[in-house]
Coordinates of C-alpha atoms in Angstrom, one line a residue:
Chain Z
X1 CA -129.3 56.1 -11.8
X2 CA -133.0 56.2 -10.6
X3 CA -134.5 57.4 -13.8
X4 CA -132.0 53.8 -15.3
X5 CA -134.1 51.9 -12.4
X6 CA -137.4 53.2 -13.8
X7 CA -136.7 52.2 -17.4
X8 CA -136.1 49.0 -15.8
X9 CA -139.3 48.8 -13.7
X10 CA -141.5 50.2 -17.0
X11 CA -139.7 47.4 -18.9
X12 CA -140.7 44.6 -16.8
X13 CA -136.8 44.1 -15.1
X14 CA -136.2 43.5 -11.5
X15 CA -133.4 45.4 -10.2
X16 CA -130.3 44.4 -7.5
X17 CA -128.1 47.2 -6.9
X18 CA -125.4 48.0 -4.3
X19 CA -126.1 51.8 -4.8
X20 CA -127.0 53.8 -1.8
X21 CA -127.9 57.3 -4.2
X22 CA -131.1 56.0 -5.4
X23 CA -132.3 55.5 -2.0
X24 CA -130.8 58.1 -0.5
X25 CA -132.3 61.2 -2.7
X26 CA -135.3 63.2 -2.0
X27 CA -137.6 61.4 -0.1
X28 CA -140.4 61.9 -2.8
X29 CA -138.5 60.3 -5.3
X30 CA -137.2 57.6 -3.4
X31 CA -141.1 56.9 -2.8
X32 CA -141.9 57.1 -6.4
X33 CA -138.9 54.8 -7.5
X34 CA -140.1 51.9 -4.8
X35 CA -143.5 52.7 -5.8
X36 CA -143.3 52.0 -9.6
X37 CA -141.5 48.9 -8.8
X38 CA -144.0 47.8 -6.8
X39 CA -146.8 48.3 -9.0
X40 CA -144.9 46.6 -12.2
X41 CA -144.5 44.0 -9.6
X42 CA -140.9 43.8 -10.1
X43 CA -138.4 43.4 -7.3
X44 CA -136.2 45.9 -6.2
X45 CA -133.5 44.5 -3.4
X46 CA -130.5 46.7 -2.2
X47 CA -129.2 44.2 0.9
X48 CA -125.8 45.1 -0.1
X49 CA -125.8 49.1 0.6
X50 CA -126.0 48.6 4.5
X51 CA -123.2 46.1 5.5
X52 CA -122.5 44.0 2.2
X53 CA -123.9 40.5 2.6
X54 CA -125.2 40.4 6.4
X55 CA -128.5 40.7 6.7
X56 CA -129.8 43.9 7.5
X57 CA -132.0 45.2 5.4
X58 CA -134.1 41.6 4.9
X59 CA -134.1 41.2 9.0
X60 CA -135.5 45.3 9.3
X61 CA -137.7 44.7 6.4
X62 CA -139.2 41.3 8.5
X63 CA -139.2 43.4 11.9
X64 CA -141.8 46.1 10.0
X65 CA -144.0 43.6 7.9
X66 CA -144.5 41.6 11.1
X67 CA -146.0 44.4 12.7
X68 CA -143.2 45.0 15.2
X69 CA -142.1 48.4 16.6
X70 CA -138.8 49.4 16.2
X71 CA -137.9 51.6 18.9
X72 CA -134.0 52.0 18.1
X73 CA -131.5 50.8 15.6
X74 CA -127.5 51.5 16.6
X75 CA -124.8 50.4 14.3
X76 CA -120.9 50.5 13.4
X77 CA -121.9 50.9 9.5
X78 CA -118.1 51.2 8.4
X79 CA -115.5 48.8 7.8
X80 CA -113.1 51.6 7.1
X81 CA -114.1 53.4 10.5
X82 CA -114.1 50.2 12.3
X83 CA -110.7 50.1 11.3
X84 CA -109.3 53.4 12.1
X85 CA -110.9 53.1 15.4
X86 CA -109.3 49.9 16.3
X87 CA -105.8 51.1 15.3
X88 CA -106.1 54.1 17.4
X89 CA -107.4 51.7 20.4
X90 CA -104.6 49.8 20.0
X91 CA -102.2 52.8 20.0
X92 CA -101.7 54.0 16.6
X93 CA -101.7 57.0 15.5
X94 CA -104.4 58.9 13.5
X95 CA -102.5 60.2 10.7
X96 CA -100.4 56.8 10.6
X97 CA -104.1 54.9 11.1
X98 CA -105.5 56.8 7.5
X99 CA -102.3 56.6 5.5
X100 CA -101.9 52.8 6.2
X101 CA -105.7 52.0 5.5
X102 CA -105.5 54.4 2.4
X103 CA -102.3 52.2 1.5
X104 CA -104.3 48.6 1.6
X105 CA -107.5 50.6 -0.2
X106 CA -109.6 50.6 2.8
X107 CA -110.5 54.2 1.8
X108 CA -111.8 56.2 -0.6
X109 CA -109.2 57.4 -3.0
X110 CA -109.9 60.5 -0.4
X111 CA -109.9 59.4 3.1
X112 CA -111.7 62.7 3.3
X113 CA -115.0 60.9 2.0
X114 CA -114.6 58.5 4.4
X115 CA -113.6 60.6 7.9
X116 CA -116.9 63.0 6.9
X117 CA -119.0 60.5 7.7
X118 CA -121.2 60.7 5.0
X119 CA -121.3 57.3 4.0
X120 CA -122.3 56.1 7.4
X121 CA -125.1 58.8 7.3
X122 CA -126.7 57.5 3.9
X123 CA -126.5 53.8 5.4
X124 CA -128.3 55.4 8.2
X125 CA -130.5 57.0 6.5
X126 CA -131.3 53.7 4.3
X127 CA -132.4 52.2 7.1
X128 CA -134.7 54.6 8.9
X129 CA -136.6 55.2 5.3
X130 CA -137.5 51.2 6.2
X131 CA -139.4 52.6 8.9
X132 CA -141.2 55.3 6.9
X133 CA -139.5 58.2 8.3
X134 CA -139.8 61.1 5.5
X135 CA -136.5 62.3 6.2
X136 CA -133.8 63.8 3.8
X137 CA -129.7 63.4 4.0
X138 CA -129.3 67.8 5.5
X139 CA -131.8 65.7 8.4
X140 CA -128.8 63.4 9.7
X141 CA -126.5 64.9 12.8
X142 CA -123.4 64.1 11.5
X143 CA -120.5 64.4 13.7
X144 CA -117.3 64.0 11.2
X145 CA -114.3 61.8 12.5
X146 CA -112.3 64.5 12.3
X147 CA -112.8 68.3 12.5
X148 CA -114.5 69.9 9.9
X149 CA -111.9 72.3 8.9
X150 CA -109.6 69.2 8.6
X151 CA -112.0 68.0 5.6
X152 CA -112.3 71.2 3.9
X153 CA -108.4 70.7 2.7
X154 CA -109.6 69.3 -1.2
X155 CA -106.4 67.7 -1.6
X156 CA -105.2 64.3 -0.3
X157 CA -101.4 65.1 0.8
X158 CA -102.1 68.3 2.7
X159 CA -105.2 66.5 4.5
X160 CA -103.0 63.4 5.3
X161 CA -100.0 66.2 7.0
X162 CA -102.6 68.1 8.2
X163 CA -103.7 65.2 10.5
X164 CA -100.5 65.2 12.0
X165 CA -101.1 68.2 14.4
X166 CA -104.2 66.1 15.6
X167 CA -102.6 62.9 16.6
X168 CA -101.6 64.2 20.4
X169 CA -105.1 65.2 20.9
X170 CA -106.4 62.2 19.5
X171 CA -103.5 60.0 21.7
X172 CA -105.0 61.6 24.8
X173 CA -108.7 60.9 24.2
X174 CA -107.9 57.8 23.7
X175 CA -105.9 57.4 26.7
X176 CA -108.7 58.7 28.8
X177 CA -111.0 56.2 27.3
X178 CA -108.8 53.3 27.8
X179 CA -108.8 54.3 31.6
X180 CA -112.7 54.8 31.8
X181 CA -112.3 51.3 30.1
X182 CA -114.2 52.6 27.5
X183 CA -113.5 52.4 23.4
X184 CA -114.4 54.5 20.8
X185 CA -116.5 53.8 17.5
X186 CA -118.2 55.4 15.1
X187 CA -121.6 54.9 15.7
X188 CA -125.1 55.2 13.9
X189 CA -127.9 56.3 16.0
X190 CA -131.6 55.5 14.9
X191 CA -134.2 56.7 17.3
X192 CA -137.4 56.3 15.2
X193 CA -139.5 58.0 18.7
X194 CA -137.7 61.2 18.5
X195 CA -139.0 62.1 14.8
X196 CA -142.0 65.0 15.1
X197 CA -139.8 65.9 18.3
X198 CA -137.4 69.1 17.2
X199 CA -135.3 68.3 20.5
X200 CA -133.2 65.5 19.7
X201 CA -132.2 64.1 16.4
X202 CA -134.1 60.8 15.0
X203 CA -130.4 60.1 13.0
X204 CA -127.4 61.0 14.5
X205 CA -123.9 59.8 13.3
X206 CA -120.4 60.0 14.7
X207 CA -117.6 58.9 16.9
X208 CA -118.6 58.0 20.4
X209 CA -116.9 56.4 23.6
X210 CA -119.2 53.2 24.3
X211 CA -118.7 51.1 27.6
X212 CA -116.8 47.8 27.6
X213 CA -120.0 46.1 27.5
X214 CA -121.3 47.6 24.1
X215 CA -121.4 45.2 21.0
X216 CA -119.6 48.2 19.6
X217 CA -116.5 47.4 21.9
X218 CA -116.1 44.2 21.0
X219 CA -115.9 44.5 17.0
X220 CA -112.3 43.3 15.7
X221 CA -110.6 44.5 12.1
X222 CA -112.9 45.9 9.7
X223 CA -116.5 44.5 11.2
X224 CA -119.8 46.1 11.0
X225 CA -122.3 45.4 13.3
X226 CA -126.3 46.6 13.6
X227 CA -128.4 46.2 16.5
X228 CA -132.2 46.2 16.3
X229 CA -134.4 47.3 19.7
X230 CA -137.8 46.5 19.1
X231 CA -141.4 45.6 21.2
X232 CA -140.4 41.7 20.6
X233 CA -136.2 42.3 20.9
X234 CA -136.9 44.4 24.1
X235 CA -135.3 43.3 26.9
X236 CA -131.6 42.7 24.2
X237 CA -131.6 43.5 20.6
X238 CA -131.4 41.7 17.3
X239 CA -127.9 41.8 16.4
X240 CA -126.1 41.2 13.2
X241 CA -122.3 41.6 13.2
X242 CA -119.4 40.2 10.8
X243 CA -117.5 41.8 8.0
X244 CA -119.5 44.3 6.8
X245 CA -117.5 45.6 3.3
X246 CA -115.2 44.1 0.8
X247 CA -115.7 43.1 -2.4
X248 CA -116.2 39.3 -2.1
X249 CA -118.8 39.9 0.3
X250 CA -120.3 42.1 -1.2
X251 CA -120.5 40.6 -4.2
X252 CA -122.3 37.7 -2.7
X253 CA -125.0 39.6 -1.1
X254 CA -125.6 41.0 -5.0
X255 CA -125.8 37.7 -6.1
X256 CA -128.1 36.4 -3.0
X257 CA -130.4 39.1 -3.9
X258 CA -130.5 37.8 -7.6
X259 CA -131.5 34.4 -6.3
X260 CA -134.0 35.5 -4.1
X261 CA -135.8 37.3 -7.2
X262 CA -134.7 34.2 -9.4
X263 CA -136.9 32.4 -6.6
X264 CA -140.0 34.7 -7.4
X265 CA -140.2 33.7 -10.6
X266 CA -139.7 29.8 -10.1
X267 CA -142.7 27.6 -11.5
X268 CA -144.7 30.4 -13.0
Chain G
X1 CA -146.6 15.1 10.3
X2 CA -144.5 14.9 7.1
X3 CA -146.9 13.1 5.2
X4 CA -149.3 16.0 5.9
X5 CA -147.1 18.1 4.3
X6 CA -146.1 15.8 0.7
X7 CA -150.1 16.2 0.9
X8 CA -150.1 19.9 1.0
X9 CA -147.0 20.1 -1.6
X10 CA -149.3 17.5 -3.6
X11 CA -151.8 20.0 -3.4
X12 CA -150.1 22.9 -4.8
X13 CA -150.5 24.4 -1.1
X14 CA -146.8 26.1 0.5
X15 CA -145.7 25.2 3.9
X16 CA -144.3 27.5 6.5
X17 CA -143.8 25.7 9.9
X18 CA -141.7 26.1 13.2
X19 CA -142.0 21.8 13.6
X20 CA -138.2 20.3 13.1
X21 CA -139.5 16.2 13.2
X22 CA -140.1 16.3 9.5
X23 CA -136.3 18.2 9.2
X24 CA -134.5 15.5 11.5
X25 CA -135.9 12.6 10.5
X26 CA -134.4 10.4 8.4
X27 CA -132.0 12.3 5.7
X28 CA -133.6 10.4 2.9
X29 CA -137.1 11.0 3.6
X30 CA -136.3 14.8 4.3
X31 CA -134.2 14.6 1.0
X32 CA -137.7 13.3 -0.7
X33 CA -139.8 15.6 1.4
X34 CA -137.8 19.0 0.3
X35 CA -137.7 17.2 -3.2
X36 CA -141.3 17.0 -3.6
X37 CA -141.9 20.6 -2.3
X38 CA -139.3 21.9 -5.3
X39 CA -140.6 19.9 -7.5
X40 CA -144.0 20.7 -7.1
X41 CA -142.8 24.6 -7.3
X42 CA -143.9 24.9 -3.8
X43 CA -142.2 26.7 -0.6
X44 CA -141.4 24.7 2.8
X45 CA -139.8 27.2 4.8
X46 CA -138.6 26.8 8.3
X47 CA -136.7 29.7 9.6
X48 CA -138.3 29.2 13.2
X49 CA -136.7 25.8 13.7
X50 CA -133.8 27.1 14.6
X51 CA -133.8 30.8 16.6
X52 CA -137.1 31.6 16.1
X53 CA -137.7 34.8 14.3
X54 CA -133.6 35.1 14.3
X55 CA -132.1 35.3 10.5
X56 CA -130.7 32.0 11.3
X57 CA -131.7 29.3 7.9
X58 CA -132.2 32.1 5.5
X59 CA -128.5 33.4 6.0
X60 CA -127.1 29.9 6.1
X61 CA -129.1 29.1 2.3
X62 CA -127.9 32.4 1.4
X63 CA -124.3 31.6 2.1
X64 CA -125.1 28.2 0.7
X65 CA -126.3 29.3 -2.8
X66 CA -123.9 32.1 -3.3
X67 CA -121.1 29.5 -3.2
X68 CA -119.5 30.0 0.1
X69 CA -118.2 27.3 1.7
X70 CA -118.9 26.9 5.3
X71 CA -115.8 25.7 7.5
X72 CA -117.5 25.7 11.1
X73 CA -121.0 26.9 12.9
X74 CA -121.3 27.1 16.0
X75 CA -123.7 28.4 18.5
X76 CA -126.1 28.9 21.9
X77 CA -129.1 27.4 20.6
X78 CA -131.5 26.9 23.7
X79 CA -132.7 30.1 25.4
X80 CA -133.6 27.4 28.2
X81 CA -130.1 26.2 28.7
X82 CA -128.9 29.9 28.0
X83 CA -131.4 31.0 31.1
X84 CA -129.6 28.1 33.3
X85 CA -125.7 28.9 32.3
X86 CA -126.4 32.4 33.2
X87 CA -127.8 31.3 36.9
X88 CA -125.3 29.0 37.3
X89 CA -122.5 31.9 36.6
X90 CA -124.5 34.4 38.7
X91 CA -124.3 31.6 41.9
X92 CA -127.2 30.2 41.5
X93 CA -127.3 26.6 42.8
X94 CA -128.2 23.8 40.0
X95 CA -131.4 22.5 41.5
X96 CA -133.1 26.0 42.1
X97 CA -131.9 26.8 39.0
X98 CA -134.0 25.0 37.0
X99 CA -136.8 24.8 39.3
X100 CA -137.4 28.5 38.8
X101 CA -136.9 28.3 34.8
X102 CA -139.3 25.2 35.2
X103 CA -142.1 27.8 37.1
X104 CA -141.6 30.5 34.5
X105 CA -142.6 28.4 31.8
X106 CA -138.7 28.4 30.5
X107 CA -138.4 24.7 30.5
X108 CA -140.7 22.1 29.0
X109 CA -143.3 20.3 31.5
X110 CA -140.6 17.8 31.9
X111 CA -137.4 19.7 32.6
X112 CA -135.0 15.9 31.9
X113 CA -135.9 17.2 28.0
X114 CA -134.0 20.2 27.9
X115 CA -131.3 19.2 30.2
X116 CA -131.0 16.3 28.2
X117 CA -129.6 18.3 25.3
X118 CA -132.2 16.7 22.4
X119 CA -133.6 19.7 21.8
X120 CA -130.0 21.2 20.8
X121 CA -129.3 18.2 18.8
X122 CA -132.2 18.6 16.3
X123 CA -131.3 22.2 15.7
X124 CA -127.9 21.5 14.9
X125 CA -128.7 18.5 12.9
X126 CA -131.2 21.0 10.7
X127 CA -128.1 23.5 10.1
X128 CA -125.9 20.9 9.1
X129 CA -128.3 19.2 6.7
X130 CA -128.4 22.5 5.1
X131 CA -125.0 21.6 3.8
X132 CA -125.8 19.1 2.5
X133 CA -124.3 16.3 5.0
X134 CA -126.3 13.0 5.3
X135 CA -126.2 12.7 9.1
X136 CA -128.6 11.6 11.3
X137 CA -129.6 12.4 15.0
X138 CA -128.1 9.5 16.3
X139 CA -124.9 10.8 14.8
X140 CA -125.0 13.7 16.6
X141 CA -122.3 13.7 19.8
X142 CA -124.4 15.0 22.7
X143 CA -122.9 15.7 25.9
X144 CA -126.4 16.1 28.6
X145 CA -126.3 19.4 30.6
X146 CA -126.7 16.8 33.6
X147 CA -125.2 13.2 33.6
X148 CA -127.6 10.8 31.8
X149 CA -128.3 9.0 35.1
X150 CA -129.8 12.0 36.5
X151 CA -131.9 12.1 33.1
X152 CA -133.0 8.5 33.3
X153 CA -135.5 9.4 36.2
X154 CA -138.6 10.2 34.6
X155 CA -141.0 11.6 36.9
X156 CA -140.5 15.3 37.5
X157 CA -139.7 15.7 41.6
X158 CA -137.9 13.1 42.0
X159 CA -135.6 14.5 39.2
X160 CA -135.1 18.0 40.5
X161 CA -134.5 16.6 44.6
X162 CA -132.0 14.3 42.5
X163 CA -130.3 17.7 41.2
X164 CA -129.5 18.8 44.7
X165 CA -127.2 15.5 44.9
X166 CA -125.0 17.8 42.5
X167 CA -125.6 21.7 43.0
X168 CA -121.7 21.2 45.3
X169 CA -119.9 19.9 42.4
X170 CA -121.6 22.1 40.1
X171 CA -120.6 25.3 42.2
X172 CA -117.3 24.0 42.4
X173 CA -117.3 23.5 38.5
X174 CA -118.2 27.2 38.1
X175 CA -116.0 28.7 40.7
X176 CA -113.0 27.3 38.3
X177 CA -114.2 28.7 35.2
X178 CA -114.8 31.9 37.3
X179 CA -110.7 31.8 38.4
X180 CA -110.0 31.4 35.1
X181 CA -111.9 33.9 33.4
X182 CA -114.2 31.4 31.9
X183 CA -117.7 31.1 31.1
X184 CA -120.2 28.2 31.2
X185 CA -122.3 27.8 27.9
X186 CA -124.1 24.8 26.1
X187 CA -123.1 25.2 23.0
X188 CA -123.4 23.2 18.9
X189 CA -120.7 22.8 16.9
X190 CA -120.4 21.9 13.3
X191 CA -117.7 21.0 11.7
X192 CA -118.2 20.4 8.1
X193 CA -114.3 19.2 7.5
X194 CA -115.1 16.3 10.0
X195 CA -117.3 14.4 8.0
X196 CA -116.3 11.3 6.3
X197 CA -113.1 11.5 9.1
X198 CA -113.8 9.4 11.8
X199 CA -111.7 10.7 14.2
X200 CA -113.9 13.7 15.3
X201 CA -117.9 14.3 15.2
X202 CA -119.2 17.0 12.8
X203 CA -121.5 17.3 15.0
X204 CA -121.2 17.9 19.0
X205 CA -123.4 19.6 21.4
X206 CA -122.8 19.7 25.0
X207 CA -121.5 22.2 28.0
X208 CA -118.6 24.1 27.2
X209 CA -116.5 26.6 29.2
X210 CA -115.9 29.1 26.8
X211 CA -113.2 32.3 27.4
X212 CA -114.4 35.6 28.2
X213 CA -113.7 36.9 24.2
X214 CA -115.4 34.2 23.1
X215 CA -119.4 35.7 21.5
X216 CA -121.1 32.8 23.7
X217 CA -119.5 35.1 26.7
X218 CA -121.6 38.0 26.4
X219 CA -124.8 36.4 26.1
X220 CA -127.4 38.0 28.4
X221 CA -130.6 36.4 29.6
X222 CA -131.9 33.5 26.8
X223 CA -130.1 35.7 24.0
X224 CA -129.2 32.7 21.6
X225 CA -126.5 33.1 18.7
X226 CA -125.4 31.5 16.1
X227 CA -121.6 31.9 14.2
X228 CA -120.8 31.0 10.7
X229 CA -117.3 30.9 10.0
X230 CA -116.6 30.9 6.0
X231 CA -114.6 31.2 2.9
X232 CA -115.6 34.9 3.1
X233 CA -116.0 35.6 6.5
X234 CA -113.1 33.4 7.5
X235 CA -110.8 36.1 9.7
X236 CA -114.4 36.7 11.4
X237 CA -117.6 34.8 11.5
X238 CA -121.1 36.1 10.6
X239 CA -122.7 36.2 14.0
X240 CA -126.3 36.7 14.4
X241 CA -127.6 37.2 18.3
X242 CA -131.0 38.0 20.0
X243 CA -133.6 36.4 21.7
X244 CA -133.9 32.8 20.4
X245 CA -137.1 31.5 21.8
X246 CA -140.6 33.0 23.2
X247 CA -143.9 33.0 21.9
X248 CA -144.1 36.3 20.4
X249 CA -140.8 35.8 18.1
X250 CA -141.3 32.5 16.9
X251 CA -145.0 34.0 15.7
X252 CA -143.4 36.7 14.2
X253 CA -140.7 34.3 12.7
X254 CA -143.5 32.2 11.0
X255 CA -145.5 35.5 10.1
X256 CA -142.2 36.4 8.0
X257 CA -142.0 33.4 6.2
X258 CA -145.8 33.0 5.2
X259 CA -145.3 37.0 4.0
X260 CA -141.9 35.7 2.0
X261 CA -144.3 32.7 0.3
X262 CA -147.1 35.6 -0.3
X263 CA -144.4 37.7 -2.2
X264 CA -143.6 34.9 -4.5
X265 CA -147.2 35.2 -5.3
X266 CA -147.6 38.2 -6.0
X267 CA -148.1 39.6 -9.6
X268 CA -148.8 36.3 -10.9

């Protein structure tokens, strides 16, 4: 797909895409690809891969050019996660949870994609490359939704029974949450001051019990939301929150994007 | 100030600008004003007007142009008024209220302008010219933070010992919303579906107790938002939330925009 982007850029063609891959290979590439569109000075906009049409990547790419710091960016980056957290909240089961939002397509054709948290990790990792951090995929903590040996089972049927034998456990957790008056998510975790520091990781990714309080805790159906702590957005962040996946929407941020570069040609 | 700009768009020169008078004058000479700039393939942006450096105008024309159609926005729109709802929740009396947002610089020299809710009813008016409805300010239905008769007093002191007259009532007002798990906000509504129907203003702005679920609940501090419900995000609005006012992000805000006009630029 990025050498298709580079024809593109060497043929004078601006490129909107929805594709995470080309901006989520090898750092060195990824560099390569953004610099070659910038110096056939054609636009290359991807607003789409993190949360569909809300604007995140425009707002981060603002927060940088403007000479502010970011000092952490949290997120719920998946509809389908969003989901399955909400329906265990509310007292569903797991295995009931992923075979219903399988059934209405809110999954992959394998909810094993989905549950590995991979997706959420290249959205994260979308983002922190907007703050220059030379980091690879193998660098994001990824905690799965479910156990890893759960998402080794290749096959859709056998994963779906498997999750069965977790749904006590999981009915439990949740329990406890609910009486800490906490709620789980599946949260992104940029912290831009921790990279050069081998302690803690600068992307982490993976469920987590947030307090009451947490714009996490508040998201409803399939929302996304991403909050921006910066120098200026100190004392609260910059938040963006709304349906963060679908097809409408995204199709809309595509075609936003297409405008904004139709704009950049207006009146030469 | 608007003729300064047809000058500039004359000129060939782009305007980026944080000023909403030439934006709420009258629709038809901000119709020619905005005319002029496109047809003199020039930019006038304005994403400060409303939110400062929040992506507040730019996601409203992107919803806008990608065919959406926008059913209601609403939102917190004065970090000053957002400063004195808080107070008031946290027991605060009125009065001392706004004499200490009037010391820390929160409030304009004359407090009677924010209070009087003006300030609210320009922003509003700038969102809902954006879609394209010919309203003016005078059409705008603006309930004061404090009765008008308090507002009608135009020196300063006499205006804030006046306030005591109604820091009882006031606590009273609170102590309701408090029993019923309410929260005190001053808040803009548009309703695009109004206009044309005169039973209802597209436009209000004015105090509002708001339940606890309610995204004007959790504000914190002069966090403004803003809510766009839509076609697309119709089950759940787009909500953008962060500080809305201050020095440093309405700079940054206009920084942005000036950097947008210099990409438009570039490669010519």
């Amino acid at each position: 797909m990025e050498s298709l982007y580079e024809q593109a850029f060497e043929r004078g063609v601006h490129v909107v895409a929805a594709n995470k891959k080309p901006l989520t290979i090898d750092w060195a590439k990824r560099q390569a690809l953004l610099r070659l569109a910038s110096e056939s000075h054609r636009s290359y906009l991807y607003e789409t891969t993190v949360g569909a049409s809300l604007p995140v990547i425009d707002t981060l790419k603002n927060l940088v050019r403007t000479g502010d710091r970011v000092r952490a960016i949290e997120g719920c980056l998946s509809g389908t996660l969003g989901y399955l957290t909400n329906e265990l909240m509310s007292g569903t089961p797991l295995s009931t949870a992923v075979r219903t939002a399988r059934r209405l397509g809110y999954t992959e054709p394998r909810p094993q994609e989905d549950l590995s948290g991979l997706d959420v990790a290249r959205k994260a990792l979308i983002l922190a490359r907007e703050l220059g951090i030379p980091l690879e995929l193998q660098d994001v903590s990824v905690t799965p939704f479910v156990p890893q040996a759960y998402l080794d089972e290749p096959e859709v049927e056998p994963f779906l029974s498997a999750l069965e034998t977790i749904d006590q456990e999981m009915a439990e957790r949740i329990a406890t949450y609910k009486d800490e008056g906490r709620v789980l998510c599946y949260l992104a975790r940029i912290d831009p001051t921790a990279f050069r520091d081998d302690s803690r990781p600068v992307l982490h990714v993976g469920p987590v019990a947030v307090d009451s309080e947490h714009p996490a805790a508040q998201l409803r159906g399939s929302e996304a939301f991403v909050a921006f702590t910066t120098e200026r957005y100190q004392d609260y962040p910059l938040i963006v929150r709304g349906a963060g996946a679908g097809g409408a929407v995204t199709a809309a941020g595509v075609l936003a994007d297409t405008l904004r570069v139709a704009q950049t040609l207006r009146g030469r």
